[in-house]
Every structure is written in structure tokens, then in C-alpha cells.
Short mmCIF file of C-alpha atoms and ligand atoms in Angstrom, two decimals:
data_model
loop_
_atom_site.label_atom_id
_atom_site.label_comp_id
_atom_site.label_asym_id
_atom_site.label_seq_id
_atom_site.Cartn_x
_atom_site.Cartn_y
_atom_site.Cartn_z
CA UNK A 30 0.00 0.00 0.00
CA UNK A 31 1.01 3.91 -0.52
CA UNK A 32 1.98 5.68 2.68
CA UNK A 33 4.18 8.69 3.60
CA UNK A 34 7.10 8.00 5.38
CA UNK A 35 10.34 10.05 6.18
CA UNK A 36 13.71 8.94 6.89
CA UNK A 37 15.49 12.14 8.22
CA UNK A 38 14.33 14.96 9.46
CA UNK A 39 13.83 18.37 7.39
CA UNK A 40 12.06 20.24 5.12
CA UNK A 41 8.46 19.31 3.83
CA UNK A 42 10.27 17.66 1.00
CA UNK A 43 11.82 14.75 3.09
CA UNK A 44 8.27 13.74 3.20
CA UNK A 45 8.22 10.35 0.52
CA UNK A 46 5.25 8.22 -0.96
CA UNK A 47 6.46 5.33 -0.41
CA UNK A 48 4.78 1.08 -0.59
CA UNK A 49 5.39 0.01 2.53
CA UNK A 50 3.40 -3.36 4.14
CA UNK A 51 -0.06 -3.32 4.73
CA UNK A 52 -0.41 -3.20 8.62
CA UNK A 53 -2.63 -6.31 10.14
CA UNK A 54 -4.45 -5.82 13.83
CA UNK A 55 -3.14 -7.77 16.52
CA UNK A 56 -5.92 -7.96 19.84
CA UNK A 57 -6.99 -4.58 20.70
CA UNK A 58 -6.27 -3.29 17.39
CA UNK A 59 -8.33 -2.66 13.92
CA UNK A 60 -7.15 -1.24 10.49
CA UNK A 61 -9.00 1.27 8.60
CA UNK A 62 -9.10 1.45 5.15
CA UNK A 63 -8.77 5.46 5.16
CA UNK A 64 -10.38 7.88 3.36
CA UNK A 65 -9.05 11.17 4.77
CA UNK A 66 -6.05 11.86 6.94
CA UNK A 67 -6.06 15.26 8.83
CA UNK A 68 -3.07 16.88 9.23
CA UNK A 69 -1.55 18.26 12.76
CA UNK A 70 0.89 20.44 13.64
CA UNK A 71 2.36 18.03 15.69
CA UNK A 72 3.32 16.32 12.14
CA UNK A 73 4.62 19.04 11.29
CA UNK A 74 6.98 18.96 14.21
CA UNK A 75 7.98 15.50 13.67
CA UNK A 76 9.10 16.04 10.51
CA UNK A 77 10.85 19.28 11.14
CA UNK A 78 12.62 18.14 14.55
CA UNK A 79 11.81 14.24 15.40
CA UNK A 80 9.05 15.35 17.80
CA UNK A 81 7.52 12.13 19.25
CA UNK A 82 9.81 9.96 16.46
CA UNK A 83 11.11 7.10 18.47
CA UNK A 84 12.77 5.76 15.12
CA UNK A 85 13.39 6.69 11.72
CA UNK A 86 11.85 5.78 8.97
CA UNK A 87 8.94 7.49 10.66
CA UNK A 88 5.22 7.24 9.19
CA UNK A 89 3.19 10.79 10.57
CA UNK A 90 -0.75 10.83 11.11
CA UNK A 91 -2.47 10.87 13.96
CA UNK A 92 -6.09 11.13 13.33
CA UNK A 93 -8.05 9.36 9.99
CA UNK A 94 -11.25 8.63 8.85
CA UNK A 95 -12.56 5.35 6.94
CA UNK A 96 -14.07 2.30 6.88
CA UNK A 97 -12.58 -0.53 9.38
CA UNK A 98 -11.04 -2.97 7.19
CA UNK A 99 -10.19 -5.59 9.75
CA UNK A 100 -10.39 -6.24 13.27
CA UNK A 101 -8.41 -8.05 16.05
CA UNK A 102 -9.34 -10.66 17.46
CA UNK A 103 -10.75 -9.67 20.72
CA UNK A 104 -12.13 -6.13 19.25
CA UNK A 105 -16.31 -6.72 19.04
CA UNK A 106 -17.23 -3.02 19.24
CA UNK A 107 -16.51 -2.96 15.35
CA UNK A 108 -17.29 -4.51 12.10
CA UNK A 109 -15.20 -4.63 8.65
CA UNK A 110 -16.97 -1.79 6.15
CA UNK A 111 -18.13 0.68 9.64
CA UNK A 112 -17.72 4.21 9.03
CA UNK A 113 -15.15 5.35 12.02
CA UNK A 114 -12.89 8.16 13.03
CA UNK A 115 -9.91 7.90 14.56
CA UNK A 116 -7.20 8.79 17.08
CA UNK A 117 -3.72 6.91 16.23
CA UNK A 118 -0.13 7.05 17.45
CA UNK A 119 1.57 7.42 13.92
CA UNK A 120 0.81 6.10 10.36
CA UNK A 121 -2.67 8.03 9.60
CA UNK A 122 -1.11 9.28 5.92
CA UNK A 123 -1.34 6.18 4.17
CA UNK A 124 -4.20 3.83 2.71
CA UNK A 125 -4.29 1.30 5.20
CA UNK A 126 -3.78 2.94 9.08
CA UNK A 127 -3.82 0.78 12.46
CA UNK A 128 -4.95 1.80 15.18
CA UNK A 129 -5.93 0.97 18.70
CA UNK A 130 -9.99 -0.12 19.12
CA UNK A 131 -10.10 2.15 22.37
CA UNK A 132 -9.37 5.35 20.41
CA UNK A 133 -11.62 4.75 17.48
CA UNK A 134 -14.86 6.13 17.01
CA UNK A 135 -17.75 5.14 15.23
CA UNK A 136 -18.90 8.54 12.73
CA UNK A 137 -21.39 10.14 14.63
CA UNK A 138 -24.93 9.96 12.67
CA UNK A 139 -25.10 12.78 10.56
CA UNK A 140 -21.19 13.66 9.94
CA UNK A 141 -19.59 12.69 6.28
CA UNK A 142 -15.98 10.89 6.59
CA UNK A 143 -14.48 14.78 5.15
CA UNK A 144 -15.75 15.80 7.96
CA UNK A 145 -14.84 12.55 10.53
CA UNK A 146 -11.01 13.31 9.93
CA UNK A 147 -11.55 16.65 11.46
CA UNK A 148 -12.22 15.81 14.78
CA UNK A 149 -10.41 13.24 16.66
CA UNK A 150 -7.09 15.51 17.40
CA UNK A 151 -8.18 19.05 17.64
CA UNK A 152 -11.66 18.96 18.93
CA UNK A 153 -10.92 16.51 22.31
CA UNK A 154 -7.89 18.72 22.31
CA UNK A 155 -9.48 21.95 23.12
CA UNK A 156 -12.58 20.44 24.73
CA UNK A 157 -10.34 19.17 27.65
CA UNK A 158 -8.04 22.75 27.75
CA UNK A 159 -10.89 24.16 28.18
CA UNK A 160 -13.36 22.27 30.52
CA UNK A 161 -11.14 19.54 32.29
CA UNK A 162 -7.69 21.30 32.77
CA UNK A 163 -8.87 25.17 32.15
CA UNK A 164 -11.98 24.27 34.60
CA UNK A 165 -13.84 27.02 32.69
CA UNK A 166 -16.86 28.69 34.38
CA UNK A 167 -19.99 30.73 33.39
CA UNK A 168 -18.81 34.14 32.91
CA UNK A 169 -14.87 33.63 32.68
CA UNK A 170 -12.96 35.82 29.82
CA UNK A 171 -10.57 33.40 27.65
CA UNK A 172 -7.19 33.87 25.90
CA UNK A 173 -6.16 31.27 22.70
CA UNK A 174 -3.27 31.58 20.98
CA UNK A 175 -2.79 30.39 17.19
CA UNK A 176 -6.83 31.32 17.62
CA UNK A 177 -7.06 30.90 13.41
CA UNK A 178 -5.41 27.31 13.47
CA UNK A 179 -7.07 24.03 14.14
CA UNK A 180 -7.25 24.14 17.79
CA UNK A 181 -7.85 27.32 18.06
CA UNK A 182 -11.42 27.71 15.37
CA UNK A 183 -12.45 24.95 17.93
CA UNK A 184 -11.78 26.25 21.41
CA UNK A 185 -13.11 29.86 20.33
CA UNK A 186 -16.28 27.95 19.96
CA UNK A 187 -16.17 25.51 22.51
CA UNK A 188 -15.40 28.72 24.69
CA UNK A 189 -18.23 30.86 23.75
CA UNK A 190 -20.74 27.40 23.95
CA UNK A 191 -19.25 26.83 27.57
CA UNK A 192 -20.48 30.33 28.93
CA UNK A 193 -17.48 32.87 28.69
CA UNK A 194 -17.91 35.91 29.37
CA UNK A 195 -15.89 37.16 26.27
CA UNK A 196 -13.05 35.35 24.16
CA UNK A 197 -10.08 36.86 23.13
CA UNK A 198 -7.72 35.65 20.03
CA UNK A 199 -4.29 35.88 18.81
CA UNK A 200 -3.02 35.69 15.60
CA UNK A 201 0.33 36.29 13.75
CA UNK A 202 -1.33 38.44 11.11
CA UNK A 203 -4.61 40.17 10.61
CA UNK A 204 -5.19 38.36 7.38
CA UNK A 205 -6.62 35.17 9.94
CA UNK A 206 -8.65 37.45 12.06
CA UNK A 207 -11.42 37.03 9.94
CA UNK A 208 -11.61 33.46 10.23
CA UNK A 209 -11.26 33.61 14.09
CA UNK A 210 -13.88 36.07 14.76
CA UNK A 211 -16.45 33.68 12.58
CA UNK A 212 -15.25 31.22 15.26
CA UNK A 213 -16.63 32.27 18.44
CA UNK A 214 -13.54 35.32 19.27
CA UNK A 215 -15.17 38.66 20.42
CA UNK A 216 -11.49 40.32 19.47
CA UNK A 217 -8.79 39.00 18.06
CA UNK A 218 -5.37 40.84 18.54
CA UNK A 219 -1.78 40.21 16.85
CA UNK A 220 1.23 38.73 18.32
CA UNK A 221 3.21 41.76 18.60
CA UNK A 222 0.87 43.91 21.21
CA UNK A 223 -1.69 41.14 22.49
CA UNK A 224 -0.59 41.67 26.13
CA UNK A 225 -1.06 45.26 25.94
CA UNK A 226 -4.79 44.51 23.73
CA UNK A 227 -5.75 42.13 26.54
CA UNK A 228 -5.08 44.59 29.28
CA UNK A 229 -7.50 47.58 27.39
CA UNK A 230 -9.96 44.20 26.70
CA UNK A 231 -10.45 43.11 30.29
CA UNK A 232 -9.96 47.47 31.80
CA UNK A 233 -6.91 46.10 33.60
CA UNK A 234 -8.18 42.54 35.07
CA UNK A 235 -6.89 40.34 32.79
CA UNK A 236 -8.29 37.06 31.55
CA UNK A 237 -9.25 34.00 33.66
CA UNK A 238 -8.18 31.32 31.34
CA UNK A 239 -5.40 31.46 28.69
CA UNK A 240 -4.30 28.74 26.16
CA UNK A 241 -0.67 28.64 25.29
CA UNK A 242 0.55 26.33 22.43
CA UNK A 243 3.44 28.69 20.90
CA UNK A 244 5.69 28.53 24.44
CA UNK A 245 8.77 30.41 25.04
CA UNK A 246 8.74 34.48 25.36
CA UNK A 247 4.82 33.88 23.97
CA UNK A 248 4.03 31.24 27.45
CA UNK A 249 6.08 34.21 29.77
CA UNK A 250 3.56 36.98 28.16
CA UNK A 251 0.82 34.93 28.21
CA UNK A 252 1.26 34.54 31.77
CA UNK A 253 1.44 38.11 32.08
CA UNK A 254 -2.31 38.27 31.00
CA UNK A 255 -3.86 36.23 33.71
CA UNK A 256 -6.08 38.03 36.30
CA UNK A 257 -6.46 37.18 39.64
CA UNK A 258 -6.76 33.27 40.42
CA UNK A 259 -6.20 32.81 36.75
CA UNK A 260 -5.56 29.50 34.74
CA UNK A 261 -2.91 29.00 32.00
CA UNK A 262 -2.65 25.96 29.94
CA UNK A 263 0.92 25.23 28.09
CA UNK A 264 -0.29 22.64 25.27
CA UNK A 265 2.65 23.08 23.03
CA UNK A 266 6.17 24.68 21.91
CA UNK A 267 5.14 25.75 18.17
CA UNK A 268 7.82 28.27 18.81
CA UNK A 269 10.27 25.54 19.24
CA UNK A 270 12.23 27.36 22.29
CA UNK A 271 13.63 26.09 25.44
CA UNK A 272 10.95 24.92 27.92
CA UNK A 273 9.63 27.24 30.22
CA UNK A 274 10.37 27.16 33.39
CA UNK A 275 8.19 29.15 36.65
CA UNK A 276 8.50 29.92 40.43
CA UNK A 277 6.85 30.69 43.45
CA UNK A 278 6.93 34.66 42.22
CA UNK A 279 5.21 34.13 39.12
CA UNK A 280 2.51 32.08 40.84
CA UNK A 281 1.94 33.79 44.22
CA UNK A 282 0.64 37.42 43.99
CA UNK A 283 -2.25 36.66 41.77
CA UNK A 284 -3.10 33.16 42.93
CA UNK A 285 -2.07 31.77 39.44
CA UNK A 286 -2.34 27.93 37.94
CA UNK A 287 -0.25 26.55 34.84
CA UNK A 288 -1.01 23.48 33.85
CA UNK A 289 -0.24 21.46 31.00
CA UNK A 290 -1.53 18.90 28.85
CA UNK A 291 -1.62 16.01 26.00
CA UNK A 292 -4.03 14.57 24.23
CA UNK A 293 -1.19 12.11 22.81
CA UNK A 294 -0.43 11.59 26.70
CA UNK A 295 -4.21 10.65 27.57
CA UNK A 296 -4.75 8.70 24.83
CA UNK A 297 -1.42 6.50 25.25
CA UNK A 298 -2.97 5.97 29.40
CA UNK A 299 -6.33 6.45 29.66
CA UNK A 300 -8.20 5.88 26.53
CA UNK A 301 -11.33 5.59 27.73
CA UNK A 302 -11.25 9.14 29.36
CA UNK A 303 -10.22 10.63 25.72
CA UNK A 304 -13.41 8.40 24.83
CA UNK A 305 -15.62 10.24 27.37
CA UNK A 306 -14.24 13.66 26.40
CA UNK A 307 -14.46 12.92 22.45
CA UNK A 308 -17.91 11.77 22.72
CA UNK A 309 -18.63 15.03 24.40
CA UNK A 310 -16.78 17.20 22.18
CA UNK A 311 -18.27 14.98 18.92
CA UNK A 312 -21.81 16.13 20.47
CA UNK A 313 -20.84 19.79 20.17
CA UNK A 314 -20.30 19.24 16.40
CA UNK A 315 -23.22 17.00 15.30
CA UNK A 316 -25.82 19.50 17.36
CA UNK A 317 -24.61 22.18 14.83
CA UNK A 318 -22.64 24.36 17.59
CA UNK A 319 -18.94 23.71 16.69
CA UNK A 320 -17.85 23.71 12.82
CA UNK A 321 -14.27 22.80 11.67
CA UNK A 322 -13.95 24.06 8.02
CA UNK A 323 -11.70 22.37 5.62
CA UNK A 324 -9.01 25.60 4.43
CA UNK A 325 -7.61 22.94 2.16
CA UNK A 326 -7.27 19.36 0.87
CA UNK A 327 -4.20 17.66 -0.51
CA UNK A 328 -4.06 14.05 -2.19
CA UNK A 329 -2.18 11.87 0.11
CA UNK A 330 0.77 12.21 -2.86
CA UNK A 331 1.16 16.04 -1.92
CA UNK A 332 1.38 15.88 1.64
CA UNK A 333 4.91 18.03 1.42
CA UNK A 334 2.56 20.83 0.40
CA UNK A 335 0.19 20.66 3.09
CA UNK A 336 3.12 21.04 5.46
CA UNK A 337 4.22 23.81 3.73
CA UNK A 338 0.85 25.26 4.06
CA UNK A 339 0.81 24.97 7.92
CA UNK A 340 4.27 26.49 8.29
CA UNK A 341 3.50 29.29 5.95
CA UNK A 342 1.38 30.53 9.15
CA UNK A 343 -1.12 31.06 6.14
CA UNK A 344 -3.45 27.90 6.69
CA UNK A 345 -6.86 28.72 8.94
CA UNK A 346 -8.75 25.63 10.42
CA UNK A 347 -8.06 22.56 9.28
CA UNK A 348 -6.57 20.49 6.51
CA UNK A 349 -6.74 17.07 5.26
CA UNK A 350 -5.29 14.84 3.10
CA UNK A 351 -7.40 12.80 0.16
CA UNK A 352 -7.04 9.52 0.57
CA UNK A 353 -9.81 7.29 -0.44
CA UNK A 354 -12.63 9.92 0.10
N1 NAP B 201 -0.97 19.15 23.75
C1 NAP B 201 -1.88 18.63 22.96
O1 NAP B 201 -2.57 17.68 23.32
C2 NAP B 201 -2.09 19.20 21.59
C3 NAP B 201 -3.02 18.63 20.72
C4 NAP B 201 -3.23 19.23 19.46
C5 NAP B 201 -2.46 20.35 19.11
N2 NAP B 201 -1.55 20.84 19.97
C6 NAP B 201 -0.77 22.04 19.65
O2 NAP B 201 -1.69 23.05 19.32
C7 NAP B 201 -1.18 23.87 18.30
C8 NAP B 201 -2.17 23.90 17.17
O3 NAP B 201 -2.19 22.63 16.56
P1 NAP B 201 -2.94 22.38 15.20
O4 NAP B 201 -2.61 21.00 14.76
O5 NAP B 201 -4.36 22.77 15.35
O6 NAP B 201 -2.17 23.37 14.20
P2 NAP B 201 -2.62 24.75 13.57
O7 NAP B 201 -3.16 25.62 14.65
O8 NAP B 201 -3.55 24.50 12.45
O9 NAP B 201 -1.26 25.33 13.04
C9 NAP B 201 -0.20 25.76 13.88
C10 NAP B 201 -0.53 27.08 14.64
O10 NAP B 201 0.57 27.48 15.41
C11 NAP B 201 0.70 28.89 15.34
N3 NAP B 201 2.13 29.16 15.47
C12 NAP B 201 2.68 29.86 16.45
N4 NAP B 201 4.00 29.87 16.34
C13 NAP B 201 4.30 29.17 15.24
C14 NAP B 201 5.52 28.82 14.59
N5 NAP B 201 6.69 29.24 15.07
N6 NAP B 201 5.45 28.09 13.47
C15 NAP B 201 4.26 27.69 12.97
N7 NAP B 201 3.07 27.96 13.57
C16 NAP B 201 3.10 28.70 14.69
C17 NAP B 201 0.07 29.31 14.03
O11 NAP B 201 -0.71 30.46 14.25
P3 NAP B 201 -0.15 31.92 14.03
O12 NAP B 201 0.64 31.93 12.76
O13 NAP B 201 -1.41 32.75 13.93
O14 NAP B 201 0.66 32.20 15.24
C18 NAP B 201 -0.93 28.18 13.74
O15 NAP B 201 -2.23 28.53 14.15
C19 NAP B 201 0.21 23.31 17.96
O16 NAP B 201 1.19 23.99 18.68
C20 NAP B 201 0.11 21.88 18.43
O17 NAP B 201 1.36 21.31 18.72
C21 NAP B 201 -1.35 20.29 21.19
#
């Protein structure tokens, strides 16, 4: 079968079609014959610097959609020709993906397979920043950065469906703050002056919840926009700098949480909670209150460019690769 696969890491165009083996399920485990792959930024990040890459050559993907193919032998929740989604650990750019039964989901009634590779990553992702590690309340004003990205369309929702009280963006150019504010931002600000924007936003408070993904100088500002009692959440290090590190005098005056979090991490110990949250988050989407638009679609063959697309800092929402769909 066709399947991307690198072998060092670099530039989009160390990403290769390559036939490779088509993967069988041992117990616990189906394939899916797949029919889009979505592509993360955590890919992305693999590629560029071995993120997650225990060994080269490396096959990226992390979340498909398809029709199960075959099934272990002790998996009964699915059958071969079932329309699922699903959450893997690698491997989701090619025609044939495994992955484990316990983070596969059957489609939700009323959501095409386009749509099913949307969802597993991003929308559990920002569901649990949000309500299980953000704890958000009725009322509470919200920070995201990369608000025009694939998390980001999704928690700007999620945010305003959850009750805030208003829901602040950042971007890295005005071009995306279209897109954001058609995703549930009341303002969206650039990187350059978003402390400063957040400040005149709140008249001095500062938000209660902020969402970091970019690390770095952007975490250390970021925490510089909490308000009293306020929660960050560090979900990633798109910035690529050294880790951040805090103390007792960035916590203490204003009664300030950081947290952190990973869906990779929840799903690798505790799938069944990632089942719970997805199901929730999946809900948000079929009842019509959370969309995740398509910005663009590659065949699986052209996968270099989608990359390119995501670290153009062009792309808005989502993109997927055509595989079978
Ligand atoms: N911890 C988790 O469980 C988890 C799960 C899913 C995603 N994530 C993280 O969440 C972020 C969004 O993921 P996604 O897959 O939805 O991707 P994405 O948002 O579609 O694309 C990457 C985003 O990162 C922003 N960005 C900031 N600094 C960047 C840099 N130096 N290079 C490239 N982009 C940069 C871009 O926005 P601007 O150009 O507007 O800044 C863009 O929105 C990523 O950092 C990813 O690693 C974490």
C-alpha cells in the first residue's frame, strides 16, 4: 500500500510516498481502510525536529477517517466496512492505518468521513483545555493563541458554547482574524501587542483562562495576562524554544495555575477518558454548535505541500489529506 514516510528529518520535502506493508491488527487493534487523513501540527513537528519519532523511517498521522477494514481478534465493538474516526499514534497518511480499538470512534450519525477526519485531534484537544484542565466557568474571559489554526477555530467555539464571558484571540497576522472572529472570538489581537490589547480588553483585570501552544517568550507573556486566580494551559512549543520554566513569584501574587496537557499523553494511558471527552466534544459538532472548516485538501501524494501550508502561518482551520474519500 502507498503511505508517507520520512527517513530524516527536514524540510516538507523529506516527506516520501512510499509502498510500505499493509499493517494487520493484533488484539486490541483494527485497520481502517482510510479515506481522509487530517493533518496536525504536531506532524509538522515530527518532521521538522523528530518530535515524538522514536525511530526513523517514521510514518506521521495521527487522526483518519474510513471504513474498518479488519479487526483483532478480541475487538467486538466494530465490524469490517463501519464508518469510524480515529485517534492513532503514527501512520494516519497512508491507505491502510492501524490503530488501537479504544481510540476509534464510530462517525457520529449525521457527519460525512471529510468531515470525521476533522475531529479526533483538535476537537478533544481543546474540549479538555478548556473544561477539564482550564476548569472554565460561566462568565470567565478566555485567551487562545494560534486562535485561526485548528485548535484554536475549535476552542473559540467551545469557549463561547461553555459560557465565557468574552473570548479573546491571537493571531500572527490580521489576514486570519477574519476566520477567528467567525469562530466564536469577540477580538482577536496580533502577536506583537496582544498583552497590551488584553489589558485595554479586560480594563486592567486580565483574563481567567489562557491557552498557550506557541511557548517560550509567547508562554512568559501569556502569563502576564492572567487576572487574579487565573488558569494558563501550556499545550505546546510551536515556537520551538527552550521549555519554560516558573517559580513561586510568578505564581503567588495573583493566585495563578499553569497546567499542561496532551491529548497524545491521555490517549497512550487512559483511553477511555479521551473516549468520554471525544464523545462530548463529537456532540458539540453534530448539534450544529462547533464547525471545523476544511481551508484545504491535498491528495495523500502532496502531503509536502500541506506542510508547507501549515508552516507558511497562512493555513486557517483545518486540513486534510485525500485519501480514499
Ligand atoms: N498538547 C496537545 O494535546 C495538543 C493537541 C493538538 C495540538 N496541539 C498544539 O496546538 C497547536 C495547534 O495545533 P494544530 O494542529 O491545530 O495546528 P494549527 O493551529 O492549524 O497550526 C499551527 C498554529 O501554530 C501557530 N504558530 C505559532 N508559532 C508558530 C511557529 N513558530 N510556526 C508555525 N506555527 C506557529 C500558528 O498560528 P499563528 O501563525 O497565527 O501564530 C498556527 O495557528 C500546535 O502547537 C500543536 O502542537 C497540542
Amino acid at each position: 500500500m502507498r503511505a508517507i514516510v520520512f527517513e530524516q528529518y527536514g524540510g516538507p520535502e523529506v516527506l516520501r510516498l512510499a509502498d510500505v506493508p499493509r499493517p494487520s491488527p493484533g488484539p486490541g487493534e483494527v485497520t481502517i481502510d482510510v479515506a481522509w487523513a487530517g493533518v496536525n501540527f504536531a506532524d509538522v513537528k515530527a518532521r521538522a525536529e523528530g518530535y515524538r519519532v522514536e525511530a526513523l523511517p517514521f510514518r506521521p498521522g495521527l487522526e483518519v477517517s474510513g471504513l474498518i477494514r479488519e479487526v483483532g481478534p478480541d475487538v467486538t465493538d466494530f465490524t469490517p466496512g463501519q464508518e469510524v474516526a480515529a485517534f492513532l499514534d503514527g501512520g494516519g497518511y497512508a491507505e491502510t492505518a492501524l490503530a488501537p480499538a479504544a481510540t476509534v470512534f464510530a462517525l457520529p450519525a449525521g457527519l460525512d468521513l471529510r468531515t470525521g477526519a476533522t475531529l479526533p485531534s483538535v476537537l478533544p484537544t481543546a474540549y479538555a483545555l478548556l473544561h477539564e484542565v482550564g476548569r472554565l466557568r460561566e462568565g470567565d474571559t478566555v485567551l487562545v493563541q494560534g486562535a485561526a489554526g485548528g485548535v484554536g477555530t475549535v476552542a473559540g467555539q467551545l469557549a463561547r458554547l461553555g459560557g465565557a464571558g468574552a473570548v479573546y484571540g491571537v493571531v500572527s497576522s490580521l489576514d486570519k482574524a477574519g476566520h477567528a472572529l467567525k469562530s466564536g472570538y469577540d477580538e482577536v489581537f496580533t502577536a506583537a501587542t496582544f498583552d497590551t490589547d488584553v489589558r485595554a480588553a479586560t480594563g486592567g483585570r486580565g483574563v481567567d483562562i489562557a491557552l498557550d501552544p506557541v511557548g517560550g517568550e509567547t508562554f512568559r507573556r501569556t502569563l502576564g495576562t492572567l487576572g487574579r486566580f487565573g488558569r494558563l494551559v501550556s499545550f505546546g512549543n510551536a515556537g520551538s524554544e527552550e521549555p519554560w520554566r516558573i517559580g513561586p513569584a510568578d505564581t503567588y501574587p495573583l493566585g495563578l495555575s499553569v497546567s499542561g496537557f496532551s491529548v497524545l499523553g491521555m490517549a497512550a494511558q487512559e483511553p477511555q477518558r479521551l473516549r468520554r471527552i471525544a464523545d462530548a466534544a463529537f456532540r458539540t459538532v453534530t448539534d450544529g454548535d462547533v464547525e471545523l472548516p476544511v481551508s484545504a485538501e491535498f491528495p495523500l501524494g502532496r502531503a509536502a505541500e500541506a506542510h508547507r501550508l501549515v508552516e507558511s502561518r497562512r493555513s486557517t482551520g483545518k486540513l486534510l489529506l485525500r485519501v480514499g474519500g
